[in-house]
């Protein structure tokens, strides 16, 4: 897990203990049964709907990431940033940790795909980012990715795809009993 290695152990634990830490906990379960995760995601409350302004602090953080201010980061850029973030401020390390969760679990796109800057910029306000309805976003990304897929050809699914696994375990109890591991 890149964020565990990149962040100071205290900062990683702090990130893990926050609302979005549920995604890290799910990863630690190695895709085991996670009905509580889906319930938690569905219960996310809407807290904000404001656009994030581009401030000098935003510009400096985007420069640390090595990303243009009007362009969001790719997974590759986030991984590269994790390798060099040791000297960053604690706030910038937490922002990077949130971006790891956002890009790796909520959007879940291919490594080279750019994340929309409008969705990544709210990381500048850690409390606002923490309280954003990411569960809703994760399901919208997943559902949009699944819509009109031609299952006879190769395809890519974006988003929090583990939710499909949970749905299968829930919808097909015999399958879940055989392959799932309740926590």
Coordinates of C-alpha atoms in Angstrom, one line a residue:
X1 CA 0.0 0.0 0.0
X2 CA 1.7 3.2 -1.3
X3 CA 0.2 5.6 1.3
X4 CA 1.3 3.4 4.2
X5 CA 4.9 3.5 3.0
X6 CA 4.9 7.2 2.1
X7 CA 3.3 8.7 5.2
X8 CA 4.7 8.8 8.7
X9 CA 3.0 5.9 10.7
X10 CA 1.1 8.4 12.9
X11 CA -0.2 10.2 9.8
X12 CA -1.2 7.0 8.2
X13 CA -3.1 5.9 11.3
X14 CA -4.8 9.3 11.4
X15 CA -5.8 8.9 7.8
X16 CA -7.0 5.4 8.5
X17 CA -9.1 6.6 11.4
X18 CA -11.0 9.2 9.4
X19 CA -14.2 8.6 7.4
X20 CA -12.4 8.0 4.2
X21 CA -10.2 5.5 6.0
X22 CA -12.9 2.9 5.4
X23 CA -11.4 2.4 1.9
X24 CA -8.0 1.6 3.4
X25 CA -9.6 -0.8 5.9
X26 CA -11.4 -2.5 3.0
X27 CA -8.1 -2.9 1.2
X28 CA -6.6 -4.5 4.3
X29 CA -9.4 -7.0 4.3
X30 CA -8.1 -8.3 0.9
X31 CA -11.6 -8.0 -0.7
X32 CA -13.3 -10.0 2.0
X33 CA -17.0 -9.6 2.8
X34 CA -17.7 -5.9 3.4
X35 CA -21.4 -5.3 3.7
X36 CA -20.7 -2.7 6.4
X37 CA -18.6 -0.8 3.9
X38 CA -21.4 -0.6 1.4
X39 CA -23.9 0.4 4.1
X40 CA -21.4 3.2 5.2
X41 CA -21.0 4.4 1.6
X42 CA -24.7 4.5 1.1
X43 CA -25.2 6.5 4.3
X44 CA -22.7 9.3 3.4
X45 CA -24.4 12.6 4.0
X46 CA -24.2 15.5 1.6
X47 CA -22.2 18.3 3.4
X48 CA -20.9 20.6 0.6
X49 CA -21.6 21.7 -2.9
X50 CA -19.2 24.6 -3.4
X51 CA -16.6 24.9 -6.0
X52 CA -13.0 24.9 -4.9
X53 CA -11.0 28.1 -5.6
X54 CA -7.5 27.9 -7.0
X55 CA -5.4 29.6 -4.3
X56 CA -1.6 30.1 -4.0
X57 CA -1.6 27.1 -1.6
X58 CA -3.4 25.0 -4.3
X59 CA -0.8 26.1 -6.9
X60 CA 2.1 25.2 -4.6
X61 CA 0.6 21.7 -3.8
X62 CA -0.1 21.0 -7.5
X63 CA 3.6 21.9 -8.2
X64 CA 4.7 19.4 -5.4
X65 CA 2.6 16.8 -7.2
X66 CA 4.2 17.8 -10.6
X67 CA 0.8 18.5 -12.1
X68 CA -0.5 21.5 -14.0
X69 CA -3.1 23.5 -12.0
X70 CA -5.8 23.0 -14.6
X71 CA -5.1 19.3 -15.0
X72 CA -5.7 16.6 -12.4
X73 CA -3.1 14.0 -11.4
X74 CA -2.8 10.5 -12.8
X75 CA -2.2 7.4 -10.7
X76 CA 1.4 7.4 -12.0
X77 CA 1.9 10.9 -10.8
X78 CA 0.5 10.2 -7.4
X79 CA 2.7 7.1 -7.0
X80 CA 5.7 9.2 -8.0
X81 CA 4.7 11.9 -5.4
X82 CA 4.5 9.2 -2.7
X83 CA 8.1 8.4 -3.3
X84 CA 9.3 11.9 -2.7
X85 CA 6.8 13.3 -0.1
X86 CA 8.9 12.5 3.0
X87 CA 9.9 16.2 3.5
X88 CA 6.5 17.6 2.7
X89 CA 4.4 19.2 5.5
X90 CA 2.0 17.0 7.4
X91 CA -0.9 18.7 5.8
X92 CA 0.5 18.1 2.3
X93 CA 1.1 14.4 3.2
X94 CA -2.5 14.1 4.3
X95 CA -3.7 15.7 1.1
X96 CA -1.6 13.2 -0.8
X97 CA -3.0 10.3 1.3
X98 CA -6.5 11.5 0.4
X99 CA -5.6 11.6 -3.3
X100 CA -4.4 8.1 -3.0
X101 CA -7.8 7.0 -1.6
X102 CA -9.7 9.1 -4.2
X103 CA -7.7 7.9 -7.2
X104 CA -7.2 4.3 -6.1
X105 CA -10.7 3.5 -4.8
X106 CA -13.3 6.2 -5.6
X107 CA -12.4 6.8 -9.2
X108 CA -10.3 3.6 -9.8
X109 CA -9.3 4.5 -13.3
X110 CA -6.4 3.2 -15.4
X111 CA -2.9 4.4 -14.2
X112 CA -2.5 6.8 -17.1
X113 CA -6.0 8.4 -16.9
X114 CA -6.0 11.9 -15.6
X115 CA -8.3 12.6 -12.6
X116 CA -10.6 15.6 -13.1
X117 CA -9.0 18.6 -11.3
X118 CA -12.4 19.7 -10.1
X119 CA -12.8 16.5 -8.1
X120 CA -9.2 16.5 -6.8
X121 CA -8.9 20.2 -5.8
X122 CA -11.1 19.9 -2.7
X123 CA -8.2 18.0 -1.1
X124 CA -6.9 21.5 -0.2
X125 CA -9.5 21.8 2.6
X126 CA -8.9 18.5 4.5
X127 CA -12.1 18.8 6.6
X128 CA -14.2 19.6 3.5
X129 CA -12.7 16.7 1.6
X130 CA -13.3 14.4 4.5
X131 CA -17.0 15.4 4.6
X132 CA -17.7 15.3 0.9
X133 CA -20.1 12.5 -0.2
X134 CA -17.5 10.3 -1.8
X135 CA -19.6 7.2 -1.5
X136 CA -22.1 8.7 -3.9
X137 CA -19.3 9.7 -6.3
X138 CA -17.8 6.2 -6.1
X139 CA -21.1 4.6 -7.1
X140 CA -21.8 7.1 -9.8
X141 CA -18.4 6.5 -11.3
X142 CA -19.0 2.7 -11.1
X143 CA -22.5 2.8 -12.6
X144 CA -21.4 5.2 -15.4
X145 CA -18.5 2.8 -16.2
X146 CA -20.8 -0.2 -16.4
X147 CA -23.5 1.4 -18.4
X148 CA -23.8 0.0 -22.0
X149 CA -20.8 -2.3 -21.8
X150 CA -20.5 -4.9 -24.5
X151 CA -19.7 -8.0 -22.4
X152 CA -18.7 -10.0 -25.5
X153 CA -15.6 -7.8 -25.9
X154 CA -12.8 -6.7 -23.6
X155 CA -13.7 -3.8 -21.3
X156 CA -12.5 -1.7 -18.4
X157 CA -14.6 -0.9 -15.3
X158 CA -13.8 2.3 -13.4
X159 CA -14.8 3.1 -9.8
X160 CA -15.0 1.2 -6.6
X161 CA -15.5 -2.2 -8.3
X162 CA -15.3 -4.1 -5.0
X163 CA -18.9 -3.0 -4.5
X164 CA -19.9 -5.4 -7.3
X165 CA -18.3 -8.2 -5.3
X166 CA -20.2 -7.3 -2.2
X167 CA -23.4 -7.1 -4.3
X168 CA -22.8 -10.6 -5.7
X169 CA -22.2 -12.0 -2.3
X170 CA -25.4 -10.4 -1.0
X171 CA -27.5 -11.3 -4.0
X172 CA -26.2 -14.9 -4.3
X173 CA -26.0 -16.1 -0.7
X174 CA -24.6 -19.5 -1.6
X175 CA -21.8 -17.8 -3.6
X176 CA -21.1 -15.5 -0.6
X177 CA -21.1 -18.4 1.9
X178 CA -18.6 -20.3 -0.3
X179 CA -16.2 -17.4 -1.1
X180 CA -16.9 -14.5 1.2
X181 CA -15.6 -14.1 4.7
X182 CA -17.9 -12.1 7.0
X183 CA -16.1 -9.6 9.4

